[in-house]
Every structure is written in structure tokens, then in C-alpha cells.
Short mmCIF file of C-alpha atoms and ligand atoms in Angstrom, two decimals:
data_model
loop_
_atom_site.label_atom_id
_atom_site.label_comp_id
_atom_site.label_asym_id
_atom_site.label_seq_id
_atom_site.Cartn_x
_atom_site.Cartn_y
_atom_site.Cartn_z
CA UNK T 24 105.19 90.80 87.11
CA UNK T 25 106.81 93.10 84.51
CA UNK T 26 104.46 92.93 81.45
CA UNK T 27 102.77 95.27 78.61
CA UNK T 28 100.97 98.42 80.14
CA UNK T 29 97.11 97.82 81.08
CA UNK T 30 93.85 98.94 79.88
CA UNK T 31 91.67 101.09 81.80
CA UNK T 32 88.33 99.04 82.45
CA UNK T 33 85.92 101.80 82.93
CA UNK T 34 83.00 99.75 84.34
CA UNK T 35 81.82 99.89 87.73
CA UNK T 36 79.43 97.70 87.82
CA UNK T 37 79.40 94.76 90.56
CA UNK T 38 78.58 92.35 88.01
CA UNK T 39 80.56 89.93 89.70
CA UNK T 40 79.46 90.22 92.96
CA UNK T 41 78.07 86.72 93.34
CA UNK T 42 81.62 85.63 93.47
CA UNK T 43 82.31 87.46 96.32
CA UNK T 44 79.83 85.71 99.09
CA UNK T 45 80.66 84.46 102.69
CA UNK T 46 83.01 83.50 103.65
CA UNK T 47 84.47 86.68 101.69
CA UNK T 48 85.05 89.35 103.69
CA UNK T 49 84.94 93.13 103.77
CA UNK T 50 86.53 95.54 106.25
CA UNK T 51 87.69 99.21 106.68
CA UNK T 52 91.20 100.00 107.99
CA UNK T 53 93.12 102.75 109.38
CA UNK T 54 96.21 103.46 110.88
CA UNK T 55 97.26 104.77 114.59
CA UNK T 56 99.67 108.12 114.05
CA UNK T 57 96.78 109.12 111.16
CA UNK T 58 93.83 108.81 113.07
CA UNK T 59 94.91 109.02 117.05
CA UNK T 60 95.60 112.80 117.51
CA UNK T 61 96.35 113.14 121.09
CA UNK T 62 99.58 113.23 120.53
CA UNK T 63 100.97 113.98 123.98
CA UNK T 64 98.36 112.39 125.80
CA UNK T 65 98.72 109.22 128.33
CA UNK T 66 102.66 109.67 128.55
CA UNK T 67 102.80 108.50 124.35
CA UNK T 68 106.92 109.12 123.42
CA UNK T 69 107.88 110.17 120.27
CA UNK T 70 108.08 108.36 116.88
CA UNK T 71 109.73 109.49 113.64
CA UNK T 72 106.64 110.57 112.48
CA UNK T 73 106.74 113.39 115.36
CA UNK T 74 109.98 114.51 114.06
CA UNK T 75 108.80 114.52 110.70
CA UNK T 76 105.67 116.69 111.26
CA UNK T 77 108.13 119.32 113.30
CA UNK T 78 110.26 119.37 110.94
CA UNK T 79 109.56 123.13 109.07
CA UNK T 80 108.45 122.52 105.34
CA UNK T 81 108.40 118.55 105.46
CA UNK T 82 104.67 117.76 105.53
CA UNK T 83 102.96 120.02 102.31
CA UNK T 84 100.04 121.78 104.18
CA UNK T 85 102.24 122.25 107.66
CA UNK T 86 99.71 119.78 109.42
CA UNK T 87 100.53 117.85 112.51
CA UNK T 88 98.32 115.26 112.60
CA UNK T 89 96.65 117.18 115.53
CA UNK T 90 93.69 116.92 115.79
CA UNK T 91 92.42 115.13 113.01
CA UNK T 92 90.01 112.63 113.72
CA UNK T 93 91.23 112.65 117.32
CA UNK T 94 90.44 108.73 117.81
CA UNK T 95 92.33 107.87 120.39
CA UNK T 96 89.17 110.09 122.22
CA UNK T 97 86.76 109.58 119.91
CA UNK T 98 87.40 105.68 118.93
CA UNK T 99 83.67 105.05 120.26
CA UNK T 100 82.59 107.36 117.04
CA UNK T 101 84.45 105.13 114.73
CA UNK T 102 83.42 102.18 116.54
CA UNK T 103 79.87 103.07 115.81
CA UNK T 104 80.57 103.99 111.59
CA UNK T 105 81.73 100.51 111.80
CA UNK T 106 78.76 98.83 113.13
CA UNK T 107 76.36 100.19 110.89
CA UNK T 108 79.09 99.91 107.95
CA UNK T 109 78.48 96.52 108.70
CA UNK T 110 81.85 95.14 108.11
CA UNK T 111 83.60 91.85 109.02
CA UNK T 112 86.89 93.08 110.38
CA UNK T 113 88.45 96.27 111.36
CA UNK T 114 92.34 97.39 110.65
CA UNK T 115 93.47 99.45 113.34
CA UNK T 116 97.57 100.03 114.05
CA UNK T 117 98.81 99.99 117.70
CA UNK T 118 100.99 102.66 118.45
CA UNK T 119 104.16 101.68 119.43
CA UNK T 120 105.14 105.01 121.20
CA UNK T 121 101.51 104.93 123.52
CA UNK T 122 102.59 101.26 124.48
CA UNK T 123 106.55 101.96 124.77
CA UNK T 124 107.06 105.24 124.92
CA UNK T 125 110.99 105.15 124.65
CA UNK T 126 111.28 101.87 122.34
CA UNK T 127 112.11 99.99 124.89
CA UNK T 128 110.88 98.42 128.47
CA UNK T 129 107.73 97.68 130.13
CA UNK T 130 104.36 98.80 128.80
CA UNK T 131 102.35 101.73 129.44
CA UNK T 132 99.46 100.79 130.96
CA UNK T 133 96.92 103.21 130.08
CA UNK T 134 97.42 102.41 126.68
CA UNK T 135 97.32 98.93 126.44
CA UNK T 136 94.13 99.44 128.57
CA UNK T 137 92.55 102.15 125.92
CA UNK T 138 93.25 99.89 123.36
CA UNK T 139 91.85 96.78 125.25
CA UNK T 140 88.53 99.24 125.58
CA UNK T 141 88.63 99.74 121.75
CA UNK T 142 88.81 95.86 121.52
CA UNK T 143 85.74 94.92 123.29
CA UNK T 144 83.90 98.11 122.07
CA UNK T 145 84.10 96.44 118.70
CA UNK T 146 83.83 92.87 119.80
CA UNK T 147 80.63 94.18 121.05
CA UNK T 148 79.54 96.06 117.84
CA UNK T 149 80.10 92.26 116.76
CA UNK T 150 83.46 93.51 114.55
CA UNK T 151 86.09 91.25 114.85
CA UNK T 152 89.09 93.57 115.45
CA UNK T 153 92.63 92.87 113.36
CA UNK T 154 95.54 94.97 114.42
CA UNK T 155 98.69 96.43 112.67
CA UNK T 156 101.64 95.79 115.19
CA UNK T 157 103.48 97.95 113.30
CA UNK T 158 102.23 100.87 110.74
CA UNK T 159 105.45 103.65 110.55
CA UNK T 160 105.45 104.56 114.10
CA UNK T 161 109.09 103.77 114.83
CA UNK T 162 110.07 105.27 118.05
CA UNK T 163 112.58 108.50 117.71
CA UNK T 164 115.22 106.59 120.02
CA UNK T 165 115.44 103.38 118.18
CA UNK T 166 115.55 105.92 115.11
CA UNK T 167 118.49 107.70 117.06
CA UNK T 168 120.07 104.33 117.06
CA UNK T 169 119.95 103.69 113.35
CA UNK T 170 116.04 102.45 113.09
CA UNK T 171 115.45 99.73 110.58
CA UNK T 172 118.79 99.92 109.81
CA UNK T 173 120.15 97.87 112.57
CA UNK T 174 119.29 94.20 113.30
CA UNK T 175 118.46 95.00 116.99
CA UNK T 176 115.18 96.94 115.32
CA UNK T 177 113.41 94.02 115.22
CA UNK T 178 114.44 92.19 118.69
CA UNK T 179 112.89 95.64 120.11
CA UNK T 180 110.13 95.76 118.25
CA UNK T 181 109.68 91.83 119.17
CA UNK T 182 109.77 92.91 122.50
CA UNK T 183 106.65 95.48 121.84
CA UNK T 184 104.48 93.44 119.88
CA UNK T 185 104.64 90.77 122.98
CA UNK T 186 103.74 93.10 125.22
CA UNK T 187 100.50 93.78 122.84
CA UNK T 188 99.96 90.25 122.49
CA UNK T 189 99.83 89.23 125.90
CA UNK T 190 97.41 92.18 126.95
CA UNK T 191 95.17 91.89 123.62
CA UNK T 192 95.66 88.42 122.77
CA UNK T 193 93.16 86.63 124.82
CA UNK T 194 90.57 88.63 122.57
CA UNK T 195 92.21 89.36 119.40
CA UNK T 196 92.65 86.63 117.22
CA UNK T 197 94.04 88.05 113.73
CA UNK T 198 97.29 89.60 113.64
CA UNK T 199 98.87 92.00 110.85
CA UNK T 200 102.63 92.22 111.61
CA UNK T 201 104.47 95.02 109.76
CA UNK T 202 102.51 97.12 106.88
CA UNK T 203 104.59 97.99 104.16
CA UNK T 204 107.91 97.45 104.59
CA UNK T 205 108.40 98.69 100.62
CA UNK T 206 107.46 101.98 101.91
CA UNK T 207 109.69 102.37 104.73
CA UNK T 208 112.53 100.96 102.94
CA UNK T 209 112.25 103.00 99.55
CA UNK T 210 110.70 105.96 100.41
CA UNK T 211 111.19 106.39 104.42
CA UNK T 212 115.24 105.18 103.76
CA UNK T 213 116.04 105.44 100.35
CA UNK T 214 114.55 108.53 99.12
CA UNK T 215 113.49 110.52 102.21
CA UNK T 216 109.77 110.89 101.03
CA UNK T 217 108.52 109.85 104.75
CA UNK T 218 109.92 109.63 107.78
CA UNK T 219 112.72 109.33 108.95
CA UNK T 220 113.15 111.20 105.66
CA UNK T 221 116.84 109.38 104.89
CA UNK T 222 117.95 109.80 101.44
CA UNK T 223 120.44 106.55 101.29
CA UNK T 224 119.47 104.95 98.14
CA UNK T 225 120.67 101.40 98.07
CA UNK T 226 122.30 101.95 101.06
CA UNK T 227 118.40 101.61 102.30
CA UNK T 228 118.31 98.26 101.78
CA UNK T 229 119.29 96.35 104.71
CA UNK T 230 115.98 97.86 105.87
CA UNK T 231 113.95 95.32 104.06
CA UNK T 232 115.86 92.43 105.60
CA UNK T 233 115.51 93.82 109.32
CA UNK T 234 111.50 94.50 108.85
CA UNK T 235 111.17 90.49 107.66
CA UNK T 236 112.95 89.86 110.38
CA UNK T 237 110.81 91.90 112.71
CA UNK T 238 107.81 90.02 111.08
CA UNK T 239 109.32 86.41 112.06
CA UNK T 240 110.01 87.43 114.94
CA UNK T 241 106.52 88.44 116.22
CA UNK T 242 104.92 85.55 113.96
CA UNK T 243 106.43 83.64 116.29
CA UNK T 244 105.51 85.37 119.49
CA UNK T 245 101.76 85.04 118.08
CA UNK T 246 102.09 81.01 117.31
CA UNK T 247 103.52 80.46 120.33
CA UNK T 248 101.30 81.84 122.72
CA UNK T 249 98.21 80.45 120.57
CA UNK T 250 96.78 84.08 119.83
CA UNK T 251 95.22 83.05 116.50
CA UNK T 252 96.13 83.99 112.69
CA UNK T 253 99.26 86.24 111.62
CA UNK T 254 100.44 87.35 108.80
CA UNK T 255 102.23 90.41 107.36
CA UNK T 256 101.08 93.08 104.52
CA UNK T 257 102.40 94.60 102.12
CA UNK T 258 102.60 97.21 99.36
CA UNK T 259 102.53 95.55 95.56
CA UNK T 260 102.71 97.22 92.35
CA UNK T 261 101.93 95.91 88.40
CA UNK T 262 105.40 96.98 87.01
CA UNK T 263 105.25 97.51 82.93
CA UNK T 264 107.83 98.76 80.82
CA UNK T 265 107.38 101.94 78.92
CA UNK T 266 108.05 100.56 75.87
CA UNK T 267 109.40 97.36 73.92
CA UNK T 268 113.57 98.83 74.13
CA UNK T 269 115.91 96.41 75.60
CA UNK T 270 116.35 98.98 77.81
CA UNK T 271 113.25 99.57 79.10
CA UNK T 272 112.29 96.27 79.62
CA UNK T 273 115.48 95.58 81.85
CA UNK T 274 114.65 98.81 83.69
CA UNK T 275 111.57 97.64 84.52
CA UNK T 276 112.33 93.94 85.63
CA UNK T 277 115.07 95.74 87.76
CA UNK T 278 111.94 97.62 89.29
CA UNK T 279 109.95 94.88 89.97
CA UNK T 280 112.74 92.98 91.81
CA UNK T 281 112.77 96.14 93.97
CA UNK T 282 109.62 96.67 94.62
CA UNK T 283 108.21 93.24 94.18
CA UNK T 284 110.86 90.47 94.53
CA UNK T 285 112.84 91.55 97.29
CA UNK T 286 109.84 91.64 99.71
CA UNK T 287 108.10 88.50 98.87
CA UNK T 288 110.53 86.06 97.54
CA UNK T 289 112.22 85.70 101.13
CA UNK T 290 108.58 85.10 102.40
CA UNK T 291 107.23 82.34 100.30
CA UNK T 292 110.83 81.03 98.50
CA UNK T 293 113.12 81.27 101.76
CA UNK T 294 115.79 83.36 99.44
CA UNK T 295 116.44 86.65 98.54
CA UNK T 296 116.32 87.32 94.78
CA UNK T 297 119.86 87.90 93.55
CA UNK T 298 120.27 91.96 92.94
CA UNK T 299 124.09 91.76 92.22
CA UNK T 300 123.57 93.02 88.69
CA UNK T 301 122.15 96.19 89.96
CA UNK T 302 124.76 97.05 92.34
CA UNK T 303 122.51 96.20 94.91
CA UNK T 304 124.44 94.56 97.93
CA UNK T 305 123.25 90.97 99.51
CA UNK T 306 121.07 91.30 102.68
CA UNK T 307 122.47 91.07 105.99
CA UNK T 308 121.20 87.36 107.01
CA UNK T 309 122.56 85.50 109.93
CA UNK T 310 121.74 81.62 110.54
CA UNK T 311 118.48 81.04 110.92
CA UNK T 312 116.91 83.97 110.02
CA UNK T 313 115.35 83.06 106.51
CA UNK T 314 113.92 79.80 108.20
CA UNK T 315 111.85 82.08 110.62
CA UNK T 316 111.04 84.94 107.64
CA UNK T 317 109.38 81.98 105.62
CA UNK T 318 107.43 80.40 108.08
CA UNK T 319 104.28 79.72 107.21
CA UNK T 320 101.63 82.40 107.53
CA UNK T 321 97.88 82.58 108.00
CA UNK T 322 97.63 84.75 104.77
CA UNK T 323 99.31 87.53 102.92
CA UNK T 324 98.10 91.04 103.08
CA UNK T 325 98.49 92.56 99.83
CA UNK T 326 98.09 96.64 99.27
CA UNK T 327 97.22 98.02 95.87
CA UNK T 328 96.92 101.58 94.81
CA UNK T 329 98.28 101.74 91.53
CA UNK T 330 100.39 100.24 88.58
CA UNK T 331 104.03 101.77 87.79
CA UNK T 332 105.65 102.32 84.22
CA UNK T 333 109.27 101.88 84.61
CA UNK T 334 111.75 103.15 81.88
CA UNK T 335 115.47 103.47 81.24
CA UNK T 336 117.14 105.52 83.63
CA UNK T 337 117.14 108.78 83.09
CA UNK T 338 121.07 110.10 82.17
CA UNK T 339 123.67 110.84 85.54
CA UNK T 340 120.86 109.39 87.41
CA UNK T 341 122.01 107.17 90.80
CA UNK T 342 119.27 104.64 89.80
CA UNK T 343 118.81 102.29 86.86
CA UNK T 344 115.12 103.18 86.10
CA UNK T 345 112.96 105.77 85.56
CA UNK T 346 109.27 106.06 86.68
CA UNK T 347 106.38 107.16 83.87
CA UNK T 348 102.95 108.54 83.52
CA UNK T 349 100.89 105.76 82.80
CA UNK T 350 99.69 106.11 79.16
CA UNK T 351 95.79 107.21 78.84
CA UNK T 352 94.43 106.86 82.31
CA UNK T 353 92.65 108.41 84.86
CA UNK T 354 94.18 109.81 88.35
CA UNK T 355 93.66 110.39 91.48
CA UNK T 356 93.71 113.70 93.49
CA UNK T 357 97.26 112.24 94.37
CA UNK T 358 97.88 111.54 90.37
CA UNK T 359 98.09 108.19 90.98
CA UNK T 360 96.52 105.78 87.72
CA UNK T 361 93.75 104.02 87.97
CA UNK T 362 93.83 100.68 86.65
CA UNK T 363 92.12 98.25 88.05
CA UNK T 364 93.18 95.76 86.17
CA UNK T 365 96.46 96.44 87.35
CA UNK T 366 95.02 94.67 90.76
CA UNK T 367 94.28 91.14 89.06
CA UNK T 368 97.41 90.91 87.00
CA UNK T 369 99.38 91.52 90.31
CA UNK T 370 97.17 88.63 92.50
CA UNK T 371 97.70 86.62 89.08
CA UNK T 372 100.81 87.24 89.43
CA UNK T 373 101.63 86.41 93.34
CA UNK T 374 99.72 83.16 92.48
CA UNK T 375 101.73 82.15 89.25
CA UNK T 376 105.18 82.71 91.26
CA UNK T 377 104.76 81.69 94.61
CA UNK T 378 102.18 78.57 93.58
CA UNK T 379 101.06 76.71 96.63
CA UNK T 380 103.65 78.69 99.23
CA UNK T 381 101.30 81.64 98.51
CA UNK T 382 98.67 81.30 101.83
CA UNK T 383 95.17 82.90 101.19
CA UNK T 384 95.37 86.45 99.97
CA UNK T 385 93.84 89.64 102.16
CA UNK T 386 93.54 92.69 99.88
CA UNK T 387 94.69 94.46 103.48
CA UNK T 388 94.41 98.23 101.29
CA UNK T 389 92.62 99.76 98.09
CA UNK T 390 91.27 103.36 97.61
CA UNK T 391 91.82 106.69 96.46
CA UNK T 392 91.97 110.28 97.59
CA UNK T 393 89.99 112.96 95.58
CA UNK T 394 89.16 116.51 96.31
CA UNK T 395 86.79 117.36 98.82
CA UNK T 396 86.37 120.06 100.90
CA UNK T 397 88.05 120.58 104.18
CA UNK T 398 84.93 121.24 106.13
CA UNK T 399 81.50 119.72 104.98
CA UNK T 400 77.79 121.38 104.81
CA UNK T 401 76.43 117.53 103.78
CA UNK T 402 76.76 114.34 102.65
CA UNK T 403 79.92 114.40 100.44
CA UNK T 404 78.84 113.16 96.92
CA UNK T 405 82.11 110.80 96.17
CA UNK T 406 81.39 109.03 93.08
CA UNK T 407 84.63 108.52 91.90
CA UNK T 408 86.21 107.33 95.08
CA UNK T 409 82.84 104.76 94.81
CA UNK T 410 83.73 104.10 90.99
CA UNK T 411 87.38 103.37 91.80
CA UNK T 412 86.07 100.97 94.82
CA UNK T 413 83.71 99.11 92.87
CA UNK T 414 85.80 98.58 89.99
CA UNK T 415 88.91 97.10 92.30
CA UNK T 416 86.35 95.39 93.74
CA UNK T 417 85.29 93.45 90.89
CA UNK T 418 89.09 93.19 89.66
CA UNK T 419 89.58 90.52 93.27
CA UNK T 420 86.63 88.94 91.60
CA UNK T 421 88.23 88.46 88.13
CA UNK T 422 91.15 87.56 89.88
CA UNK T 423 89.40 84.77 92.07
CA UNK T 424 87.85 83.28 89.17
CA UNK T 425 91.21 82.89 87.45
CA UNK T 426 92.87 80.81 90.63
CA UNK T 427 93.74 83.92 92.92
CA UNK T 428 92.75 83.00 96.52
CA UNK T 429 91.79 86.82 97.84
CA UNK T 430 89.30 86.34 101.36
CA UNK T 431 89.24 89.75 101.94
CA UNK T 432 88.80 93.59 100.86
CA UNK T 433 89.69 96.68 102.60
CA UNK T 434 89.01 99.91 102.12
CA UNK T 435 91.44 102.64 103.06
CA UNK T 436 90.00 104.40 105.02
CA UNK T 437 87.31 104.14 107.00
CA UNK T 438 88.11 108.13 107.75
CA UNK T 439 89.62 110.60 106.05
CA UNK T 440 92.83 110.92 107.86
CA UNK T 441 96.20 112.18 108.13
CA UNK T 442 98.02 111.60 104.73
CA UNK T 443 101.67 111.42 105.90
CA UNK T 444 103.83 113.89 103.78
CA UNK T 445 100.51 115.33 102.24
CA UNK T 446 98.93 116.17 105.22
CA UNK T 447 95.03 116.42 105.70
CA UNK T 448 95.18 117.40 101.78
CA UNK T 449 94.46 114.09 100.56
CA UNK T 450 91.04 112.67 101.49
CA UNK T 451 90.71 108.97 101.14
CA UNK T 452 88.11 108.45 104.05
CA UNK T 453 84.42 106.49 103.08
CA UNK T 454 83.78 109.44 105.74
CA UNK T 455 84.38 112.70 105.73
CA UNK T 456 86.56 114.25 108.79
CA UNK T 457 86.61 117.82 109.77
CA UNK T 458 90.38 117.68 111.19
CA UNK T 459 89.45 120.93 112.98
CA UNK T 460 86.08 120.29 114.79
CA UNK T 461 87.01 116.25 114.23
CA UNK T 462 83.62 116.28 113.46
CA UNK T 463 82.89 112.88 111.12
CA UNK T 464 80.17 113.00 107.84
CA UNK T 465 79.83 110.00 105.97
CA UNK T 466 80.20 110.51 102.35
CA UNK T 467 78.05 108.71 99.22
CA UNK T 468 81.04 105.75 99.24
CA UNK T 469 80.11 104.54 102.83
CA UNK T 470 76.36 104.09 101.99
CA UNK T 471 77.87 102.89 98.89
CA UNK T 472 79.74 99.86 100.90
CA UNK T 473 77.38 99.46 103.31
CA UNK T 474 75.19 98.26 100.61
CA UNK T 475 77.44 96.18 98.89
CA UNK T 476 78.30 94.28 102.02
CA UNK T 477 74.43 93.89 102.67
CA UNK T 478 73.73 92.63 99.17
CA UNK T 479 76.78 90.41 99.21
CA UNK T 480 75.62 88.99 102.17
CA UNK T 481 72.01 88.48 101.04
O1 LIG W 509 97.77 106.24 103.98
C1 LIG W 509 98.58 105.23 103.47
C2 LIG W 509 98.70 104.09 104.45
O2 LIG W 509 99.17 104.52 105.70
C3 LIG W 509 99.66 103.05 103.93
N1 LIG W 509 99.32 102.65 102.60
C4 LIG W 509 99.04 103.68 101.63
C5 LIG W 509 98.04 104.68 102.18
C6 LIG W 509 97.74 105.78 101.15
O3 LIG W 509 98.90 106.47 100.83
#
């Protein structure tokens, strides 16, 4: 996917929305450890994301994630934003720690049965739920024994995603396995941005191979016991080179391997891409194991924020790239470019490499934090988050009408919501959350959607 740097294509307008009728469809998502509060409620153990927030200095505004939205309470709340959102399909994570509190053993009844509520509360708001098995919520023990860095990560976590699948599975019917295994692997193990905060460069890697494997592994558990469609998600970036240099241009095809290659290409190819010319060691496959990564899924979830500008390294540095401002455009409240065309070339691009192993394509994340005010006298005027929506929105359509297959769009977030490292200082809810009072305010963006999905139903 490494190419020339994008254009900025100001225009909001839903010109294309026409493309985008049923079956199309359009959903909210959020995630367990930044919307649950609660956190020592119903015996839940710890995850690495408790040892992160206690760790002095590690999260930038010294929040806890406490109380937040406090969902796991208040999930009837969100349960009725969703209704009258009037979306299709609702991302929620489970949390691994509620359902196994130590990593390991039988299940914690009370919270398979609060989640089983949450299930027919939105089956009955006629929202078709679609869990996360697994959204960053490793369990501190399993962390203890080396996390994703240890093949017998994903026979546990095999074991926890059957317990959910046997309690939920009778009603749920669409899976998401593992969200974002590029994140955990380059900035949870590689360079200690989130938890568990290890700074082991390529040493990282054999993360990526033991999350894929934790993804086969509960594909499987989902085929066989006929609990409907499964697939995993994950976090893809347009990577451009900063300029035409030999240098850069190798720098930045080294990037997209990284952050591209290695994720997918075992998915939809049945290989790893070969990384020996970065120093970057082979993957720790056994027999078998590729077979059951590249088994067919339903579809592919596919997260976009942002393009990347990759450069030369940088001199003495441990990596062979550099990352760079992205010439002439806007930004987030995170400073993260907006591009939306960045979103088609990378569906384009997912299309033109995979071809036919490629299933349908779920845009399973898109959205943008701005600033906004912690607490909130009123509707929330958000017209930029609503500018950035509409015009990824009508990238999927540009993208669809040159051969992409996308089904589905999701906003992140339905709620404004714990922002990992950042806190509750980035806001990228369609509603406004008071993490003191937990008190929700829908903002300008989820009128916004609401009539978009209306209209693009009519
Ligand atoms: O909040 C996160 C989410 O948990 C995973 N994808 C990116 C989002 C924004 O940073």
C-alpha cells in the first residue's frame, strides 16, 4: 500500500449516499475496560489495563477508567442511545477478567449472565448485538506469564471465548475475534505506549503470530458449535513515503510490511511476508497453525483512523523508519491527519492484494476525538467530528464503486469513553459522557447519524 502522500478532500457532503443502501449497514461500537467502570464489581480480576492505570504517571490525566460511563450499570442507557440511533449492529467487547477473573478456569457467572441481559436488552431494542472476544483486556496473570508472548496465550484465551460462546451463542450470531492485534503488538509490546507497556522492539513480534493464532483458534470454536459469522478486525494504515529518496521509499515499504503485511498476509495468503531484510526474525509457527489462521472468515474488520508518512530512519535509531507529519492536513485533537482518502486507497488496496481471498469488508472503526468540554451545559455542537464522519463515510462509498466490498460502517464511539494512555482527555463519543456524574448528552454527530441511517434507509 506504500504510495505518493494523499490529498485532503474537504467535502462532506453525502453525495454518495445512494450507494450505501440495505443491505449496508451502520453501527456504533465500544469497548469493555473503556466503557464498564465497575471495576471491582461482580468478583472481575485484573487485566493489564488495571496495572497500567495504577501505574503513577502512565495514563496523561491520572484517570482510572472509574467511573466513566459506568456501563456495566448503566448498559440499559446505552442500550436506549442505540435504539433511537437506529443502528444495525452494536460492537461491544466482553471482558475477559468479569468472565475469568484469573485467565484461567470456569466462568463467572454473574457476568456471563449481565452480559446475556445486555444481549436480549438489545435484541429487544431490535439491535443485533456483535461482540469483541477480545479488545486489550489481557488478564494480569497470563501477563505474569509472558502474555501474548507465549503460545499458550491463545489456548487460554480459546478456553474464554468458549465459555462466551456457549452462554451467548444461542443468541449472538456475529462474532469479532481479536481487535487490533497491530496495536498490542507495536505499541502494547514493542514500544510500551499501552499496556503491558513493554518496550521490546522486534523482540515484540512473536506477539502477532500468537494473537492469529488466538483468532483461529476461537474461529473455530464459533464454526463448530454453529454460532453464526466470525471474523477478526484489525487496525490498517495508508503508508506513503515522505519523499521520492531511495531511502524513503524502502523505509516506508519496510513500514507497511509492519504494520500492514505481517497482519493480513497470514490471513488471506496462508504465509507470513518475509521480514529477514529488516532484521526481523521468522514467526514462531508450528504444524498446522497457518492452515487454521487462514481459514476462511465471514468478513474482515478493518479500522481506519489515519494515514502514516514513513521516512528514513532517523540516525542511531533501533528502527529502520521514521514516522512524519503528514504534509498540509488537518488533525485531530489527538493530531492525527485527516485524510479520508487515505480510507479508499487502503480498501483499494486490501482488494488489489488479497483478490478473491479478501471476504466482505466491515469498516469495524472510524472517528475522531476533538475538544470538548469535560462536563456539558447542552447539546455539544461537534461539527468536525460530523465532517470527519461524513467524509470517511463517503470515502467506503468511493471505495465500493471502485470493486471494494465494505457492508458495514462503525463509528467509534457510541460514547465518549476512556481513551487508554490519554485518559478521558480525548473525546471521540457521538455522545457526550460526564465521566464524573456518568451522566450521557448526545452531541450534534449522533442526530447527525441518526439521520443518515434514516435517509439511507429511505
Ligand atoms: O479507542 C481506541 C479503540 O479501543 C481501538 N481502536 C482505536 C481507538 C481510538 O484510539
Amino acid at each position: 500500500m506504500a504510495s505518493d502522500p494523499l490529498t485532503l478532500d474537504p467535502a462532506p457532503s453525502l453525495r454518495r449516499l445512494t450507494l450505501l443502501r440495505p443491505p449496508f449497514r451502520w453501527s456504533a461500537a465500544t469497548a469493555a475496560f473503556q466503557i464498564e467502570g465497575a471495576r471491582s464489581a461482580d468478583g472481575r480480576g485484573r487485566s493489564i489495563w488495571d496495572d497500567f492505570v495504577d501505574t503513577p504517571g502512565a495514563v496523561k490525566d491520572g484517570s482510572t477508567a472509574e467511573p466513566g460511563p459506568d456501563s456495566w450499570r448503566r448498559s440499559a442507557e446505552d442500550v436506549a442511545l442505540l435504539d433511537r440511533l437506529g443502528v444495525d449492529r452494536y460492537r461491544f467487547s466482553v471482558s475477559w477478567t468479569r468472565v475469568q477473573p484469573g485467565g484461567r478456569g470456569g466462568a463467572n457467572r454473574a457476568a456471563l449472565d449481565t452480559y446475556s441481559r445486555l444481549v436480549d436488552e438489545l435484541l429487544g431494542a431490535g439491535v443485533t448485538p456483535f461482540p469483541t472476544l477480545y479488545h486489550w483486556d489481557l488478564p494480569s496473570e497470563l501477563e505474569t506469564e509472558g502474555g501474548w508472548l507465549q503460545r499458550e496465550t491463545a489456548f487460554r484465551f480459546a478456553d474464554f471465548a468458549a465459555l462466551v460462546i456457549e452462554a451467548l451463542g444461542d443468541r449472538v450470531r456475529h462474532w469479532y475475534t481479536i481487535n487490533e492485534p497491530v496495536s498490542t503488538t507495536l505499541q502494547g509490546y514493542a514500544i510500551g505506549e499501552l499496556a503491558p507497556a513493554r518496550q521490546l522492539l522486534f523482540d515484540a513480534l512473536p506477539t502477532v503470530h500468537h494473537q492469529l493464532l488466538a483468532h483461529g483458534l476461537a474461529q473455530q470454536i464459533v464454526r463448530d458449535a454453529d454460532a453464526g459469522q466470525v471474523g477478526i478486525v484489525n487496525n490498517h494504515t495508508h503508508v506513503s513515503a515522505a519523499t521520492a529518496s531511495p531511502e524513503d521509499q524502502a523505509a516506508a515499504a519496510a513500514y507497511d510490511a509492519l504494520h500492514n503485511h505481517l497482519f493480513a498476509d497470514p490471513l488471506f495468503f496462508g504465509e507470513y511476508p518475509d521480514l529477514g531484510a529488516l532484521g526481523i526474525p521468522e514467526q514462531p509457527v508450528h504444524d498446522g497453525d497457518l492452515a487454521l489462521i487462514s481459514e476462511p472468515s465471514d468478513f474482515y474488520g478493518v479500522n481506519f483512523y489515519n494515514p502514516t508518512v514513513v521516512g528514513a530512519a532517523l540516525p542511531e535509531a533501533p528502527i529502520p523508519f521514521s514516522l512524519q507529519p503528514v504534509p498540509g492536513a488537518d488533525v485531530t485533537g489527538f493530531g492525527w491527519p485527516i485524510v479520508p482518502a487515505a480510507l479508499t486507497e487502503v480498501l483499494l488496496g486490501l482488494r488489489s492484494r488479497y483478490g478473491d481471498a479478501l471476504p466482505p469488508v466491515i469498516v469495524g472503526e472510524n472517528g475522531a476525538s476533538f475538544s470538548e468540554p469535560s462536563r456539558s451545559a447542552g447539546r455539544i455542537e461537534d461539527t468536525e467530528r460530523i465532517a470527519y464522519l461524513a467524509a470517511h463515510i463517503e470515502a467506503i462509498a468511493d471505495a465500493n464503486e471502485r470493486g471494494a466490498d465494505v457492508r458495514e460502517y462503525t463509528v467509534w464511539s457510541l460514547l465518549d469513553n476512556f481513551e487508554w494512555a490519554e485518559g478521558f482527555s480525548q473525546r471521540f463519543g457521538l455522545v457526550h459522557v460526564d465521566h464524573e456524574t456518568s451522566q450521557r448528552t448526545p452531541k450534534a454527530s449522533y442526530e447527525w447519524y441518526r439521520a443518515l441511517i434514516e435517509e439511507a434507509r429511505a
